[in-house]
Amino acid sequence: MIETSDKPRIEFTPERLERAKEILTHYPEGRQKSALLPLLHLLQEQEGWTPTEGMDYIAEFLGIQPIEVYEVATFYTMYHLEPVGKHVIEYCRTGPCMIMGGEEVYAHLKQKIGAQDGETSADQLFTIKPVECLAACGWGPCFQIREKYYTHLTIEKVDEIIDELRK
Amino acid sequence: MTTERPKILTDKTHIPGIETFDVYRKNGGYSAVEKALKTMTPDEVVEEVKKSGVRGRGGAGFPMGMKWSFLAKPEGVPRYLVCNGDESEPGTFKDHWLMKTIPHLLIEGMIVSSYALGANTSYIYVRGELMYVVRILEKAIAEAKAAGFLGKNILGSGYDLELYVQPGGGAYICGEETALLESLEGKRGNPRNKPPFPAVKGLYQCPTVVNNVESIATTSWIVNNGGDAYAAIGIGRSTGTKLISASGHLKKPGVYEIPLGLPVQEFIYSDEWCGGIRDGHHLKAVVAGGSSVPILPAAMLLKTANGEDRLMSYESLSDGGFATGTMMGSGGFIAMDETACVVKNTWNFSRFYHHESCGQCSPCREGTGWMEKVLHRIEHGHGSMHDIDLLVDVAKKIEGNTICPLGDAAAWPVASAIRHFRDEFEWHITHPQEATRPGAIFKGHMELV
Amino acid sequence: MKVTIDNITIEVEPGTTILQAARKIGPEVAPPAMCYYEPLKASGGKCRACLVKVTAGSEKDPRPMPKLVPSCITQVQDGMIVENTVNEQVLETRKGIVEFLLLNHPLDCPICDQAGECHLQDFSFQHGVQQTRYEEERRTFEKQDLGPNIQLHMTRCILCYRCVFTADQITGKRVHGVLNRGDHAEISTYIEKAIDNDFSGNVIDVCPVGALTDKTYRFKNRVWFTKPVDAHCDCEKCSGKVTLWYRGDEVIRVTARKNQWGEVLEFICNTCRFERKNTSDWTIEGPTKVARHSVISANKYGANKIVPEFARRLAASQYKDVHEGRDTSQLNIKQLPEERFKQLIPPAGESAVAGIRSIQNWAEDK
Ligand SMILES: Cc1cc2nc3c(=O)[nH]c(=O)nc-3n(C[C@H](O)[C@H](O)[C@H](O)COP(=O)(O)O)c2cc1C
Ligand code: SF4
Ligand code: SF4
Ligand code: SF4
Ligand code: FES
Ligand code: FES
């Protein structure tokens, strides 16, 4: 359970508020709750993660109870309910990627950034999260950093990607 | 032997710039919208789809035209078409590929399908991880709308359609159609008890059709060329072509459009398709239709119990039932050579289902975790012989007793792995030290091909 | 409409579910229900305890249904034929459901306030298997207070969703819900927040297990040593119809009245439940008929039945010194002498209930 806090209120930036309003038009009258998942993505895009204050703001925005937002945010795996590093590396640990040598590649990745599953590197740059199949099995092993897919991973390729992101 | 292969979904995918409206249009795109809206009634479109015999490509293989004809049409109640782009079944990545490569093909299909069903608002639900694909689709929709193929009074036909893309939030279960609808309503992805079926009470309690990306994408071709032409391709009740996502130890993994009825042997070994098993290795086992379907040993996959060549078709893949057959599923073809450990892979899949269970019903919520833990134990050299029977029994107690088919999907891979590879499980139990050594390969009496 | 359940035919209204029809016939054929709760809309369909076999779909289409169906949400068709207690597959499946529900369950009946009126105990008594085959670690959660009067032991929750529906349908603003998914799913408020609503206490009554309990009653007594009495008061917020649970002259608990199936038809307010604990607050109507569910009225669990390990442990548990820090001086009973204790624990193969009954007799003697 999360302790209640007096953290400052979170709101969408004006530009995101416009996008949020546009999203609401996708659904029939009285069905605004449908916007919940897209709005949570919007929140996470803005904040980098999904803080409680932001969820409360969305509840208010949609005219629903905060618990309805918490129920949804905790059901899905993409919403980071705790602060994360700048780059969240979500690597696929499922069968096809595993048999394509995923384990070795990911072990190297973890060693390189110095963080284990669920951890954030000391420099706050990387958070590593194992996820299930990313629908890129034929191009595995693979991971995703925010919206971008990285496929056909090898140890060398991982080195390149991480070195690039560290710059 | 290379014959002229019918290409229904992939005839334009090689064209540079095909993801843009202009290039797609110049290459004959959106002609199906013109034809349907200007020259056909909605029922005529439904009729062509029925004639085509095309079956749902999301996994269950239910005839699409028949599903459409079940849609309830009460007066004054909106109807919805929802496209299922949640694609999360391990081994399956064809919808991902299709949507990012040729987004307008799906949009065109959405327009003719929505028209056929009388839907004025339609949604494409895409798994949240594919946010970049969501953006590709949104851009394509904006282009199509600007060109008058979406919005009010499309091409002067009087037909209105708004099309929206909805991202998911990361949950395999939202591929199950009623969970998808719950998710689209902004809720947890808990599948609904059925009946009522979506055709009667779906999105917002209104009649709804849910179809897979690939299913909907075929409708443009069917409208353009007729249902009979589609039905002429394929074999028996497996009409048309199918996208296969090929992964694992193949020379050329990737997405292939095959005519249904292609021999499995040819699909794996011909250079036209997967090009065979990677050099120096031999095929041990295949999961032919996505992680949920029963795994088969190589020999059993290539030949049916009657000694006939097995074909890539709904009927042939399931020939022999679960004793010696498997299923077409979503077409996620995962090939494993002798280096793959069946126990490890079964545990991995089992962890997947445990992780993805929504937790609503007790057999799946508790049973998936139980199976995972027992398999983990066996894989790590701490199993005992009675664990194997325990797994079989737990799988049996889940199967058929749950709200949605995820329970079955979790049970089948375990049951089938034990059915066909029991000796490998036993080896893990009797030779834990050998079996847990990194790179250990089971050299039992498995038949490699 | 005609429907036949376990060879007994009954006439029911269209729209009746199989479970409702079976209940109309009587408890002998009524399937167990762990999540369904008739007064709550949308309840049912989740626990799968009530699965039955439909051997003929209807008069018109007499084909059997391929899978077992959840009787609580499946409507009868004219001429439907259903098998519940007479069907091997149903009974076997039910054993599996008990096993699944107990898999991650703590089995801490000795320190659980629900013991004696717990539907999960009843369910496992009647349908359970002999012994658990589960060797893995059980899932655990911390205890949580949902405000000053309600305590949540998430470890005991079977995720029936009843309390969620209750909060939605009876209290308006819901502050607790189901978080996470799969076997990590839990009932919670997410952030620390009291459930603060005049009708919030009803979640205690709808909870089939000891997950949601009345803090004002905690460890006060074992339910089978209390005396339930129906009473009412003139309440401005609710019907005021309640059951008072007495120990001696003291009202130690107030609950809503439950029908034969353990369901509350008239929900009560928190004032009645938590604050009116003097006999003088109430007009007494008379002794409550003990619901069929409770272990106390266990005569239906006939002897000679193979008693599940779980039930034996329960019987044994009645006399364990139940909880560290628990004020046992408040109990009516004292520790039993060792030999008496052994005598009461029935060997495998005999009725645990016999044990419980002799315990009761003994307690009444005192
Ligand atoms: C657990 C589960 C996951 C599913 N995932 C998908 C999916 O990702 N994509 C899909 O199209 N269908 C999926 N399905 C099948 C859908 O429920 C539904 O049958 C399908 O979308 C219907 O479309 P179709 O008839 O065109 O195949 C899934 C089913 C289950 C039980
Ligand atoms: S079978 Fe599993 S995923 Fe499907 S409803 Fe039940 S718990 Fe949820
Ligand atoms: S009394 Fe019921 S809820 Fe309490 S521990 Fe026993 S079985 Fe669980
Ligand atoms: S707390 Fe009780 S009522 Fe609520 S879901 Fe759990 S078992 Fe059901
Ligand atoms: S298994 Fe890794 S993307 Fe599918
Ligand atoms: S009572 Fe019917 S499924 Fe729970």
Short mmCIF file of N, CA, C and O in Angstrom, two decimals, chain C residues 1-4 9-16 54 56-63 65 75-82:
data_model
loop_
_atom_site.label_atom_id
_atom_site.label_comp_id
_atom_site.label_asym_id
_atom_site.label_seq_id
_atom_site.Cartn_x
_atom_site.Cartn_y
_atom_site.Cartn_z
N MET C 1 -41.58 -22.86 -17.29
CA MET C 1 -40.48 -23.67 -17.84
C MET C 1 -40.15 -24.83 -16.92
O MET C 1 -40.10 -24.67 -15.71
N LYS C 2 -39.87 -25.96 -17.55
CA LYS C 2 -39.52 -27.14 -16.76
C LYS C 2 -38.02 -27.36 -16.82
O LYS C 2 -37.41 -27.26 -17.87
N VAL C 3 -37.46 -27.69 -15.67
CA VAL C 3 -36.06 -28.06 -15.67
C VAL C 3 -35.89 -29.23 -14.70
O VAL C 3 -36.58 -29.30 -13.68
N THR C 4 -35.02 -30.15 -15.07
CA THR C 4 -34.80 -31.32 -14.22
C THR C 4 -33.38 -31.28 -13.67
O THR C 4 -32.42 -31.20 -14.44
N THR C 9 -37.78 -32.76 -11.14
CA THR C 9 -38.25 -31.76 -12.10
C THR C 9 -39.00 -30.66 -11.37
O THR C 9 -39.72 -30.92 -10.41
N ILE C 10 -38.78 -29.45 -11.83
CA ILE C 10 -39.42 -28.30 -11.18
C ILE C 10 -39.81 -27.29 -12.24
O ILE C 10 -39.20 -27.22 -13.31
N GLU C 11 -40.84 -26.53 -11.92
CA GLU C 11 -41.34 -25.50 -12.84
C GLU C 11 -40.77 -24.15 -12.39
O GLU C 11 -40.88 -23.80 -11.21
N VAL C 12 -40.15 -23.41 -13.29
CA VAL C 12 -39.60 -22.10 -12.90
C VAL C 12 -39.94 -21.03 -13.95
O VAL C 12 -40.32 -21.35 -15.07
N GLU C 13 -39.77 -19.79 -13.55
CA GLU C 13 -39.98 -18.65 -14.45
C GLU C 13 -38.86 -18.59 -15.48
O GLU C 13 -37.70 -18.90 -15.15
N PRO C 14 -39.14 -18.09 -16.69
CA PRO C 14 -38.05 -17.85 -17.64
C PRO C 14 -37.05 -16.86 -17.02
O PRO C 14 -37.46 -15.97 -16.27
N GLY C 15 -35.79 -17.04 -17.32
CA GLY C 15 -34.78 -16.13 -16.77
C GLY C 15 -34.17 -16.65 -15.48
O GLY C 15 -33.18 -16.12 -15.00
N THR C 16 -34.75 -17.72 -14.92
CA THR C 16 -34.18 -18.32 -13.71
C THR C 16 -32.87 -19.01 -14.07
O THR C 16 -32.75 -19.62 -15.13
N VAL C 54 -24.79 -30.10 -17.98
CA VAL C 54 -26.10 -30.03 -18.64
C VAL C 54 -26.14 -31.18 -19.65
O VAL C 54 -25.42 -31.17 -20.64
N ALA C 56 -28.88 -32.22 -21.23
CA ALA C 56 -29.76 -31.88 -22.35
C ALA C 56 -30.03 -30.39 -22.28
O ALA C 56 -30.50 -29.87 -21.26
N GLY C 57 -29.72 -29.68 -23.36
CA GLY C 57 -29.82 -28.22 -23.35
C GLY C 57 -31.22 -27.72 -23.20
O GLY C 57 -31.50 -26.77 -22.47
N SER C 58 -32.14 -28.35 -23.91
CA SER C 58 -33.55 -27.96 -23.83
C SER C 58 -34.38 -29.01 -24.54
O SER C 58 -33.85 -29.90 -25.19
N GLU C 59 -35.66 -28.86 -24.39
CA GLU C 59 -36.61 -29.73 -25.10
C GLU C 59 -36.33 -29.68 -26.60
O GLU C 59 -36.21 -30.69 -27.26
N LYS C 60 -36.19 -28.44 -27.08
CA LYS C 60 -36.03 -28.23 -28.53
C LYS C 60 -34.69 -28.76 -29.03
O LYS C 60 -34.60 -29.31 -30.11
N ASP C 61 -33.66 -28.52 -28.26
CA ASP C 61 -32.32 -28.92 -28.66
C ASP C 61 -31.70 -29.73 -27.52
O ASP C 61 -30.99 -29.21 -26.67
N PRO C 62 -32.02 -31.00 -27.50
CA PRO C 62 -31.63 -31.81 -26.33
C PRO C 62 -30.16 -32.24 -26.31
O PRO C 62 -29.79 -33.11 -25.54
N ARG C 63 -29.34 -31.60 -27.13
CA ARG C 63 -27.92 -31.98 -27.09
C ARG C 63 -27.30 -31.58 -25.75
O ARG C 63 -27.65 -30.56 -25.19
N MET C 65 -24.48 -30.00 -23.26
CA MET C 65 -23.50 -28.94 -23.44
C MET C 65 -22.11 -29.54 -23.27
O MET C 65 -21.88 -30.35 -22.38
N GLN C 75 -28.82 -19.56 -17.54
CA GLN C 75 -30.28 -19.59 -17.43
C GLN C 75 -30.82 -20.93 -17.91
O GLN C 75 -30.29 -21.53 -18.84
N VAL C 76 -31.89 -21.37 -17.29
CA VAL C 76 -32.49 -22.64 -17.69
C VAL C 76 -33.27 -22.44 -18.99
O VAL C 76 -33.74 -21.35 -19.28
N GLN C 77 -33.36 -23.50 -19.75
CA GLN C 77 -34.19 -23.53 -20.94
C GLN C 77 -35.28 -24.57 -20.67
O GLN C 77 -35.07 -25.49 -19.86
N ASP C 78 -36.37 -24.41 -21.37
CA ASP C 78 -37.46 -25.36 -21.13
C ASP C 78 -37.00 -26.78 -21.49
O ASP C 78 -36.52 -27.01 -22.60
N GLY C 79 -37.14 -27.68 -20.56
CA GLY C 79 -36.77 -29.06 -20.81
C GLY C 79 -35.31 -29.38 -20.57
O GLY C 79 -34.83 -30.46 -20.91
N MET C 80 -34.62 -28.44 -19.96
CA MET C 80 -33.19 -28.67 -19.69
C MET C 80 -33.02 -29.76 -18.63
O MET C 80 -33.81 -29.86 -17.70
N ILE C 81 -31.98 -30.57 -18.81
CA ILE C 81 -31.69 -31.60 -17.81
C ILE C 81 -30.27 -31.36 -17.27
O ILE C 81 -29.31 -31.24 -18.05
N VAL C 82 -30.18 -31.26 -15.95
CA VAL C 82 -28.94 -30.89 -15.31
C VAL C 82 -28.52 -31.97 -14.32
O VAL C 82 -29.36 -32.54 -13.63
#
